[in-house]
Amino acid sequence: MFQPLQGVRVIDLSQVLAGPYATYQLALMGAEVIKIEKPGEGDWTRRGGSMPELSARNMALGYLTHNCNKKSVTVDLKSPEGVELLRELVTSADVFVENFKPGVAERLGLGWDALRQLNPKLVYCSISAFGQDGPMRGRPAYDHVVQGMCGIMLTTGKPGDGPVKVGAPYIDYAAGMNAAMAIMAALRQVEQSGAGVQVDVAMLDTALMLMGSLVTQHLTTGWKPVQNGNEAWSASPSSGAFGTADGTLMLAANHDRQFENLCKAIGRSDILDDERWKSLTARLSNWRSLRETLEQTFLTRPANEWEDLLAVAEVPAGRVRTLDEILAHPQIANRCLTSEMSFTVTDRTVHVPALGFKIDGQAQTASRAAPELGADTDDVLAMIGVDEDRIKKLRNAGVI
């Protein structure tokens, strides 16, 4: 297994998605991730979802998805004893991750300035909606709120549809990936300099970086994106969405070689001899007639047949699929994007995400089930020198 972060200890105060997804990636790469949760409640994602029986056990699918390979320790951070206990844990850690609203960690005595005094080599990562500075720093937000604010909803959907949200919490996931990358880079910096690093990850920043080409074009030329439906950003008339006999085909024949291969593959070499479409400039000028001509041909056969023909011709194309269809495809089985985990709280096997890449030809998957609430509290506290008598007193007081 690929375990480059073995020996790295992460104290994780984050909840819901972006933070837990960041630390989940670190855990899959070998880090010891200690998830700090509120006694009796835990991460908000432990409840809800489509399986009430799991929610009733504080082990809902939303929690299981991003918390394998971690340890769960319950600490009440509203009590001075709980904060002190966490500060003791931090002295043995390499990384600290929190996704409080900016200012909350400082009020708890767990801010960057306070913790780097305890641990000068600490990597301290804050994940928030808008970052640790700026006029919006104190505002809360979730993925769909940031989607509305970043501009993506007015580029998604067809003209006249009104704002359309992306159908998955992609900003949360991207912020988690962004944070994991930043943390690993910061760990390397600590190795080189011996000094701790403060990492500030914002969901709005991440959303705009995912739109980097749009941002650059607007700031450079004043261009403003509009809703473009299923058309390609290249604006090539031989790219985008085309109806077929039984579904939709997404096509990308952008340059001359691809266009030539496309026409030959679909049996329409005659298009190449038409003066209206001989050059890219001509095709752009006569895009509507070209689109209509291509679609008339595509409507004669099913999408999967066109996909296979165009793959042989090395023209990028794919049939629009449902989630169940793509997950059942042999390509996904070969990539090993999930692993099957067994949990004591359900007889069902749960498929949890792997890392999104292979190393030396091998997928990097979870090896230990997500912990029940507080399952590792005693072991972790004993590991940092808290004796049994103190653990008992802390539990009786409701601190852990």
One Martini backbone bead per residue (centre of mass of N, CA, C, O) as a GRO file, in nm:
protein
  400
    1MET     BB    1   0.099   0.034   0.016
    2PHE     BB    2   0.033   0.378   0.005
    3GLN     BB    3   0.228   0.542   0.290
    4PRO     BB    4   0.359   0.852   0.319
    5LEU     BB    5   0.196   0.932   0.615
    6GLN     BB    6   0.339   0.771   0.801
    7GLY     BB    7   0.346   0.922   1.131
    8VAL     BB    8   0.109   1.110   1.091
    9ARG     BB    9  -0.068   1.343   1.294
   10VAL     BB   10  -0.427   1.406   1.308
   11ILE     BB   11  -0.634   1.674   1.405
   12ASP     BB   12  -0.999   1.649   1.376
   13LEU     BB   13  -1.265   1.909   1.377
   14SER     BB   14  -1.428   1.832   1.144
   15GLN     BB   15  -1.728   1.858   0.936
   16VAL     BB   16  -1.909   1.670   0.703
   17LEU     BB   17  -1.704   1.727   0.415
   18ALA     BB   18  -1.444   1.885   0.341
   19GLY     BB   19  -1.274   1.806   0.587
   20PRO     BB   20  -1.321   1.494   0.595
   21TYR     BB   21  -1.208   1.456   0.304
   22ALA     BB   22  -0.926   1.550   0.359
   23THR     BB   23  -0.860   1.341   0.594
   24TYR     BB   24  -0.923   1.089   0.433
   25GLN     BB   25  -0.688   1.110   0.238
   26LEU     BB   26  -0.471   1.098   0.456
   27ALA     BB   27  -0.555   0.821   0.569
   28LEU     BB   28  -0.509   0.660   0.298
   29MET     BB   29  -0.187   0.762   0.330
   30GLY     BB   30  -0.134   0.687   0.666
   31ALA     BB   31  -0.261   0.864   0.854
   32GLU     BB   32  -0.336   0.967   1.180
   33VAL     BB   33  -0.680   1.009   1.245
   34ILE     BB   34  -0.829   1.230   1.486
   35LYS     BB   35  -1.158   1.246   1.570
   36ILE     BB   36  -1.339   1.517   1.693
   37GLU     BB   37  -1.621   1.481   1.919
   38LYS     BB   38  -1.926   1.512   2.044
   39PRO     BB   39  -2.079   1.404   2.300
   40GLY     BB   40  -2.362   1.218   2.178
   41GLU     BB   41  -2.322   1.320   1.859
   42GLY     BB   42  -2.124   1.433   1.659
   43ASP     BB   43  -2.130   1.423   1.352
   44TRP     BB   44  -2.382   1.535   1.153
   45THR     BB   45  -2.357   1.278   0.943
   46ARG     BB   46  -2.463   1.048   1.142
   47ARG     BB   47  -2.729   1.170   1.037
   48GLY     BB   48  -2.945   1.056   0.821
   49GLY     BB   49  -3.078   0.966   0.527
   50SER     BB   50  -3.169   0.646   0.363
   51MET     BB   51  -3.089   0.494   0.657
   52PRO     BB   52  -3.240   0.487   0.957
   53GLU     BB   53  -3.080   0.260   1.106
   54LEU     BB   54  -2.809   0.418   1.095
   55SER     BB   55  -2.891   0.685   1.222
   56ALA     BB   56  -2.971   0.553   1.503
   57ARG     BB   57  -2.639   0.475   1.527
   58ASN     BB   58  -2.452   0.707   1.420
   59MET     BB   59  -2.413   0.564   1.093
   60ALA     BB   60  -2.439   0.714   0.842
   61LEU     BB   61  -2.355   0.731   0.514
   62GLY     BB   62  -2.223   1.015   0.522
   63TYR     BB   63  -2.011   0.917   0.729
   64LEU     BB   64  -1.891   0.655   0.601
   65THR     BB   65  -1.769   0.779   0.337
   66HIS     BB   66  -1.527   0.982   0.512
   67ASN     BB   67  -1.426   0.781   0.794
   68CYS     BB   68  -1.226   0.597   0.730
   69ASN     BB   69  -0.925   0.535   0.898
   70LYS     BB   70  -1.030   0.639   1.175
   71LYS     BB   71  -1.058   0.814   1.483
   72SER     BB   72  -1.267   0.834   1.782
   73VAL     BB   73  -1.305   1.134   1.985
   74THR     BB   74  -1.448   1.254   2.280
   75VAL     BB   75  -1.503   1.619   2.317
   76ASP     BB   76  -1.574   1.898   2.521
   77LEU     BB   77  -1.529   2.233   2.407
   78LYS     BB   78  -1.706   2.384   2.643
   79SER     BB   79  -1.483   2.283   2.824
   80PRO     BB   80  -1.188   2.339   2.978
   81GLU     BB   81  -1.098   2.039   2.990
   82GLY     BB   82  -1.132   1.982   2.688
   83VAL     BB   83  -0.934   2.192   2.580
   84GLU     BB   84  -0.689   2.086   2.734
   85LEU     BB   85  -0.689   1.807   2.609
   86LEU     BB   86  -0.645   1.903   2.319
   87ARG     BB   87  -0.375   2.044   2.370
   88GLU     BB   88  -0.229   1.783   2.438
   89LEU     BB   89  -0.267   1.650   2.162
   90VAL     BB   90  -0.118   1.868   1.988
   91THR     BB   91   0.177   1.810   2.089
   92SER     BB   92   0.163   1.521   1.907
   93ALA     BB   93   0.120   1.671   1.642
   94ASP     BB   94   0.117   1.773   1.285
   95VAL     BB   95  -0.201   1.817   1.249
   96PHE     BB   96  -0.462   2.075   1.211
   97VAL     BB   97  -0.826   2.058   1.176
   98GLU     BB   98  -1.067   2.318   1.078
   99ASN     BB   99  -1.441   2.438   1.033
  100PHE     BB  100  -1.492   2.692   1.154
  101LYS     BB  101  -1.585   2.982   1.212
  102PRO     BB  102  -1.431   3.254   1.207
  103GLY     BB  103  -1.307   3.283   1.559
  104VAL     BB  104  -1.376   3.026   1.723
  105ALA     BB  105  -1.100   2.901   1.784
  106GLU     BB  106  -0.997   3.147   1.941
  107ARG     BB  107  -1.217   3.141   2.168
  108LEU     BB  108  -1.116   2.841   2.258
  109GLY     BB  109  -0.789   2.834   2.232
  110LEU     BB  110  -0.741   2.709   1.900
  111GLY     BB  111  -0.560   2.882   1.753
  112TRP     BB  112  -0.278   2.943   1.586
  113ASP     BB  113  -0.122   3.106   1.802
  114ALA     BB  114  -0.171   2.903   2.036
  115LEU     BB  115  -0.067   2.626   1.903
  116ARG     BB  116   0.226   2.715   1.817
  117GLN     BB  117   0.325   2.735   2.110
  118LEU     BB  118   0.298   2.422   2.158
  119ASN     BB  119   0.360   2.370   1.824
  120PRO     BB  120   0.597   2.483   1.601
  121LYS     BB  121   0.532   2.232   1.369
  122LEU     BB  122   0.252   2.303   1.289
  123VAL     BB  123  -0.023   2.217   1.088
  124TYR     BB  124  -0.272   2.468   1.011
  125CYS     BB  125  -0.614   2.399   0.912
  126SER     BB  126  -0.849   2.606   0.746
  127ILE     BB  127  -1.204   2.563   0.676
  128SER     BB  128  -1.408   2.775   0.469
  129ALA     BB  129  -1.608   2.970   0.287
  130PHE     BB  130  -1.409   3.270   0.281
  131GLY     BB  131  -1.205   3.280   0.497
  132GLN     BB  132  -0.979   3.466   0.726
  133ASP     BB  133  -1.052   3.705   0.531
  134GLY     BB  134  -1.243   3.964   0.485
  135PRO     BB  135  -1.580   4.074   0.477
  136MET     BB  136  -1.687   3.743   0.470
  137ARG     BB  137  -1.552   3.561   0.695
  138GLY     BB  138  -1.816   3.526   0.905
  139ARG     BB  139  -1.967   3.356   0.710
  140PRO     BB  140  -2.186   3.120   0.636
  141ALA     BB  141  -2.179   2.800   0.440
  142TYR     BB  142  -2.265   2.610   0.156
  143ASP     BB  143  -2.234   2.475  -0.137
  144HIS     BB  144  -2.496   2.603  -0.272
  145VAL     BB  145  -2.426   2.891  -0.190
  146VAL     BB  146  -2.155   2.913  -0.343
  147GLN     BB  147  -2.266   2.852  -0.619
  148GLY     BB  148  -2.434   3.117  -0.631
  149MET     BB  149  -2.176   3.318  -0.583
  150CYS     BB  150  -1.955   3.221  -0.820
  151GLY     BB  151  -2.136   3.178  -1.116
  152ILE     BB  152  -2.211   2.881  -1.210
  153MET     BB  153  -2.536   2.902  -1.228
  154LEU     BB  154  -2.500   3.112  -1.493
  155THR     BB  155  -2.362   2.857  -1.678
  156THR     BB  156  -2.591   2.664  -1.612
  157GLY     BB  157  -2.769   2.565  -1.854
  158LYS     BB  158  -3.010   2.712  -2.034
  159PRO     BB  159  -3.124   2.960  -2.190
  160GLY     BB  160  -3.370   3.083  -1.957
  161ASP     BB  161  -3.368   2.890  -1.693
  162GLY     BB  162  -3.193   2.989  -1.496
  163PRO     BB  163  -3.056   2.897  -1.226
  164VAL     BB  164  -2.812   2.617  -1.198
  165LYS     BB  165  -2.727   2.352  -1.021
  166VAL     BB  166  -2.506   2.142  -0.937
  167GLY     BB  167  -2.569   1.786  -0.872
  168ALA     BB  168  -2.315   1.829  -0.677
  169PRO     BB  169  -2.077   1.878  -0.405
  170TYR     BB  170  -1.805   1.996  -0.556
  171ILE     BB  171  -1.685   2.211  -0.362
  172ASP     BB  172  -1.636   2.038  -0.120
  173TYR     BB  173  -1.447   1.836  -0.257
  174ALA     BB  174  -1.241   2.041  -0.366
  175ALA     BB  175  -1.165   2.159  -0.089
  176GLY     BB  176  -1.055   1.894   0.021
  177MET     BB  177  -0.832   1.858  -0.190
  178ASN     BB  178  -0.696   2.128  -0.142
  179ALA     BB  179  -0.625   2.074   0.157
  180ALA     BB  180  -0.457   1.818   0.121
  181MET     BB  181  -0.241   1.946  -0.057
  182ALA     BB  182  -0.156   2.170   0.142
  183ILE     BB  183  -0.071   1.987   0.375
  184MET     BB  184   0.153   1.831   0.228
  185ALA     BB  185   0.320   2.080   0.157
  186ALA     BB  186   0.356   2.178   0.453
  187LEU     BB  187   0.511   1.933   0.556
  188ARG     BB  188   0.754   1.985   0.375
  189GLN     BB  189   0.819   2.267   0.488
  190VAL     BB  190   0.878   2.172   0.775
  191GLU     BB  191   1.120   1.998   0.701
  192GLN     BB  192   1.290   2.246   0.589
  193SER     BB  193   1.235   2.475   0.836
  194GLY     BB  194   1.081   2.396   1.127
  195ALA     BB  195   0.812   2.547   1.064
  196GLY     BB  196   0.511   2.632   1.083
  197VAL     BB  197   0.177   2.614   0.915
  198GLN     BB  198  -0.070   2.815   0.761
  199VAL     BB  199  -0.392   2.710   0.643
  200ASP     BB  200  -0.616   2.862   0.388
  201VAL     BB  201  -0.944   2.746   0.309
  202ALA     BB  202  -1.180   2.824   0.047
  203MET     BB  203  -1.467   2.772  -0.122
  204LEU     BB  204  -1.472   3.018  -0.311
  205ASP     BB  205  -1.189   2.990  -0.419
  206THR     BB  206  -1.223   2.706  -0.534
  207ALA     BB  207  -1.452   2.768  -0.731
  208LEU     BB  208  -1.283   2.972  -0.905
  209MET     BB  209  -1.054   2.771  -0.980
  210LEU     BB  210  -1.257   2.584  -1.141
  211MET     BB  211  -1.286   2.871  -1.330
  212GLY     BB  212  -1.014   2.980  -1.452
  213SER     BB  213  -1.075   3.048  -1.757
  214LEU     BB  214  -1.305   3.246  -1.697
  215VAL     BB  215  -1.155   3.443  -1.517
  216THR     BB  216  -0.934   3.525  -1.717
  217GLN     BB  217  -1.116   3.624  -1.948
  218HIS     BB  218  -1.262   3.845  -1.792
  219LEU     BB  219  -1.013   4.009  -1.675
  220THR     BB  220  -0.888   4.059  -1.970
  221THR     BB  221  -1.174   4.129  -2.161
  222GLY     BB  222  -1.483   4.124  -2.018
  223TRP     BB  223  -1.602   3.868  -2.042
  224LYS     BB  224  -1.925   3.692  -2.026
  225PRO     BB  225  -2.082   3.438  -1.913
  226VAL     BB  226  -2.322   3.193  -2.022
  227GLN     BB  227  -2.564   3.001  -2.084
  228ASN     BB  228  -2.478   2.670  -2.261
  229GLY     BB  229  -2.564   2.411  -2.178
  230ASN     BB  230  -2.428   2.136  -2.381
  231GLU     BB  231  -2.206   2.301  -2.475
  232ALA     BB  232  -1.903   2.372  -2.570
  233TRP     BB  233  -1.643   2.590  -2.485
  234SER     BB  234  -1.517   2.595  -2.780
  235ALA     BB  235  -1.764   2.639  -2.999
  236SER     BB  236  -1.778   2.398  -3.164
  237PRO     BB  237  -1.999   2.259  -3.402
  238SER     BB  238  -1.853   1.955  -3.338
  239SER     BB  239  -1.961   2.012  -3.044
  240GLY     BB  240  -2.139   1.843  -2.791
  241ALA     BB  241  -2.484   1.792  -2.821
  242PHE     BB  242  -2.646   1.487  -2.952
  243GLY     BB  243  -2.888   1.339  -3.101
  244THR     BB  244  -3.036   1.017  -3.105
  245ALA     BB  245  -3.220   0.729  -3.124
  246ASP     BB  246  -3.168   0.695  -2.768
  247GLY     BB  247  -3.001   0.972  -2.710
  248THR     BB  248  -2.704   1.123  -2.586
  249LEU     BB  249  -2.420   1.285  -2.742
  250MET     BB  250  -2.091   1.351  -2.659
  251LEU     BB  251  -1.884   1.587  -2.840
  252ALA     BB  252  -1.517   1.629  -2.961
  253ALA     BB  253  -1.454   1.812  -3.262
  254ASN     BB  254  -1.219   2.061  -3.292
  255HIS     BB  255  -1.018   1.977  -3.496
  256ASP     BB  256  -0.942   1.883  -3.810
  257ARG     BB  257  -0.879   1.585  -3.757
  258GLN     BB  258  -1.136   1.521  -3.600
  259PHE     BB  259  -1.336   1.609  -3.819
  260GLU     BB  260  -1.247   1.408  -4.031
  261ASN     BB  261  -1.293   1.150  -3.865
  262LEU     BB  262  -1.589   1.194  -3.817
  263CYS     BB  263  -1.700   1.194  -4.106
  264LYS     BB  264  -1.593   0.911  -4.178
  265ALA     BB  265  -1.725   0.744  -3.942
  266ILE     BB  266  -2.036   0.844  -4.031
  267GLY     BB  267  -2.048   0.859  -4.354
  268ARG     BB  268  -1.958   1.196  -4.421
  269SER     BB  269  -1.740   1.296  -4.648
  270ASP     BB  270  -1.904   1.522  -4.793
  271ILE     BB  271  -1.855   1.750  -4.584
  272LEU     BB  272  -1.551   1.807  -4.670
  273ASP     BB  273  -1.655   1.937  -4.963
  274ASP     BB  274  -1.791   2.166  -4.827
  275GLU     BB  275  -1.753   2.505  -4.830
  276ARG     BB  276  -1.890   2.565  -4.544
  277TRP     BB  277  -1.669   2.329  -4.392
  278LYS     BB  278  -1.349   2.330  -4.461
  279SER     BB  279  -1.315   2.530  -4.224
  280LEU     BB  280  -1.328   2.664  -3.920
  281THR     BB  281  -1.436   2.938  -4.009
  282ALA     BB  282  -1.669   2.823  -4.178
  283ARG     BB  283  -1.804   2.661  -3.950
  284LEU     BB  284  -1.866   2.907  -3.770
  285SER     BB  285  -2.045   3.056  -3.987
  286ASN     BB  286  -2.205   2.749  -4.035
  287TRP     BB  287  -2.312   2.598  -3.772
  288ARG     BB  288  -2.612   2.529  -3.804
  289SER     BB  289  -2.597   2.345  -4.058
  290LEU     BB  290  -2.397   2.145  -3.937
  291ARG     BB  291  -2.560   2.049  -3.695
  292GLU     BB  292  -2.803   1.943  -3.856
  293THR     BB  293  -2.646   1.737  -4.026
  294LEU     BB  294  -2.529   1.567  -3.796
  295GLU     BB  295  -2.796   1.500  -3.647
  296GLN     BB  296  -2.933   1.344  -3.874
  297THR     BB  297  -2.728   1.115  -3.850
  298PHE     BB  298  -2.741   1.044  -3.542
  299LEU     BB  299  -3.058   0.960  -3.557
  300THR     BB  300  -2.998   0.662  -3.700
  301ARG     BB  301  -2.852   0.587  -3.420
  302PRO     BB  302  -2.726   0.476  -3.147
  303ALA     BB  303  -2.513   0.595  -2.908
  304ASN     BB  304  -2.331   0.341  -2.864
  305GLU     BB  305  -2.245   0.313  -3.160
  306TRP     BB  306  -2.109   0.586  -3.191
  307GLU     BB  307  -1.905   0.555  -2.968
  308ASP     BB  308  -1.753   0.313  -3.090
  309LEU     BB  309  -1.678   0.439  -3.365
  310LEU     BB  310  -1.526   0.694  -3.247
  311ALA     BB  311  -1.310   0.545  -3.090
  312VAL     BB  312  -1.168   0.425  -3.337
  313ALA     BB  313  -1.132   0.733  -3.461
  314GLU     BB  314  -1.039   0.928  -3.226
  315VAL     BB  315  -1.316   1.051  -3.110
  316PRO     BB  316  -1.451   1.231  -2.875
  317ALA     BB  317  -1.699   1.022  -2.705
  318GLY     BB  318  -2.026   1.008  -2.521
  319ARG     BB  319  -2.266   0.867  -2.354
  320VAL     BB  320  -2.529   0.943  -2.173
  321ARG     BB  321  -2.534   0.865  -1.828
  322THR     BB  322  -2.602   0.705  -1.560
  323LEU     BB  323  -2.481   0.619  -1.263
  324ASP     BB  324  -2.537   0.312  -1.282
  325GLU     BB  325  -2.403   0.272  -1.558
  326ILE     BB  326  -2.109   0.362  -1.490
  327LEU     BB  327  -2.067   0.173  -1.238
  328ALA     BB  328  -2.111  -0.093  -1.434
  329HIS     BB  329  -1.858  -0.045  -1.576
  330PRO     BB  330  -1.555  -0.191  -1.644
  331GLN     BB  331  -1.378   0.060  -1.599
  332ILE     BB  332  -1.448   0.095  -1.296
  333ALA     BB  333  -1.352  -0.181  -1.200
  334ASN     BB  334  -1.050  -0.130  -1.284
  335ARG     BB  335  -1.013   0.140  -1.095
  336CYS     BB  336  -1.108   0.115  -0.800
  337LEU     BB  337  -1.297   0.360  -0.651
  338THR     BB  338  -1.388   0.136  -0.449
  339SER     BB  339  -1.474  -0.011  -0.129
  340GLU     BB  340  -1.562  -0.282   0.070
  341MET     BB  341  -1.748  -0.252   0.374
  342SER     BB  342  -1.780  -0.358   0.708
  343PHE     BB  343  -2.047  -0.330   0.953
  344THR     BB  344  -2.199  -0.374   1.263
  345VAL     BB  345  -2.472  -0.191   1.187
  346THR     BB  346  -2.472  -0.375   0.915
  347ASP     BB  347  -2.531  -0.612   0.653
  348ARG     BB  348  -2.426  -0.422   0.462
  349THR     BB  349  -2.238  -0.324   0.204
  350VAL     BB  350  -2.000  -0.060   0.185
  351HIS     BB  351  -1.920   0.193  -0.044
  352VAL     BB  352  -1.605   0.346  -0.056
  353PRO     BB  353  -1.381   0.569  -0.124
  354ALA     BB  354  -1.106   0.622  -0.297
  355LEU     BB  355  -0.856   0.719  -0.436
  356GLY     BB  356  -0.810   0.923  -0.744
  357PHE     BB  357  -0.561   0.711  -0.769
  358LYS     BB  358  -0.274   0.547  -0.881
  359ILE     BB  359  -0.007   0.323  -0.757
  360ASP     BB  360   0.166   0.117  -0.930
  361GLY     BB  361  -0.132   0.008  -1.030
  362GLN     BB  362  -0.270   0.086  -0.748
  363ALA     BB  363  -0.516   0.106  -0.540
  364GLN     BB  364  -0.642   0.330  -0.275
  365THR     BB  365  -0.783   0.190   0.010
  366ALA     BB  366  -0.971   0.107   0.254
  367SER     BB  367  -0.911  -0.083   0.584
  368ARG     BB  368  -1.108   0.079   0.791
  369ALA     BB  369  -1.365   0.136   0.962
  370ALA     BB  370  -1.574   0.342   1.073
  371PRO     BB  371  -1.622   0.486   1.370
  372GLU     BB  372  -1.759   0.494   1.647
  373LEU     BB  373  -1.856   0.689   1.888
  374GLY     BB  374  -1.567   0.704   2.083
  375ALA     BB  375  -1.397   0.431   2.037
  376ASP     BB  376  -1.085   0.583   2.093
  377THR     BB  377  -1.053   0.747   2.353
  378ASP     BB  378  -0.886   0.580   2.556
  379ASP     BB  379  -0.642   0.510   2.374
  380VAL     BB  380  -0.553   0.799   2.303
  381LEU     BB  381  -0.516   0.909   2.590
  382ALA     BB  382  -0.310   0.697   2.678
  383MET     BB  383  -0.096   0.770   2.458
  384ILE     BB  384  -0.063   1.075   2.610
  385GLY     BB  385  -0.083   0.998   2.943
  386VAL     BB  386  -0.368   0.928   3.037
  387ASP     BB  387  -0.509   0.811   3.302
  388GLU     BB  388  -0.763   0.623   3.428
  389ASP     BB  389  -0.862   0.820   3.644
  390ARG     BB  390  -0.899   1.065   3.457
  391ILE     BB  391  -1.087   0.937   3.253
  392LYS     BB  392  -1.314   0.883   3.455
  393LYS     BB  393  -1.361   1.179   3.538
  394LEU     BB  394  -1.422   1.289   3.255
  395ARG     BB  395  -1.669   1.108   3.207
  396ASN     BB  396  -1.839   1.190   3.456
  397ALA     BB  397  -1.830   1.505   3.352
  398GLY     BB  398  -1.871   1.499   3.021
  399VAL     BB  399  -1.600   1.551   2.848
  400ILE     BB  400  -1.603   1.233   2.703
   0.00000   0.00000   0.00000
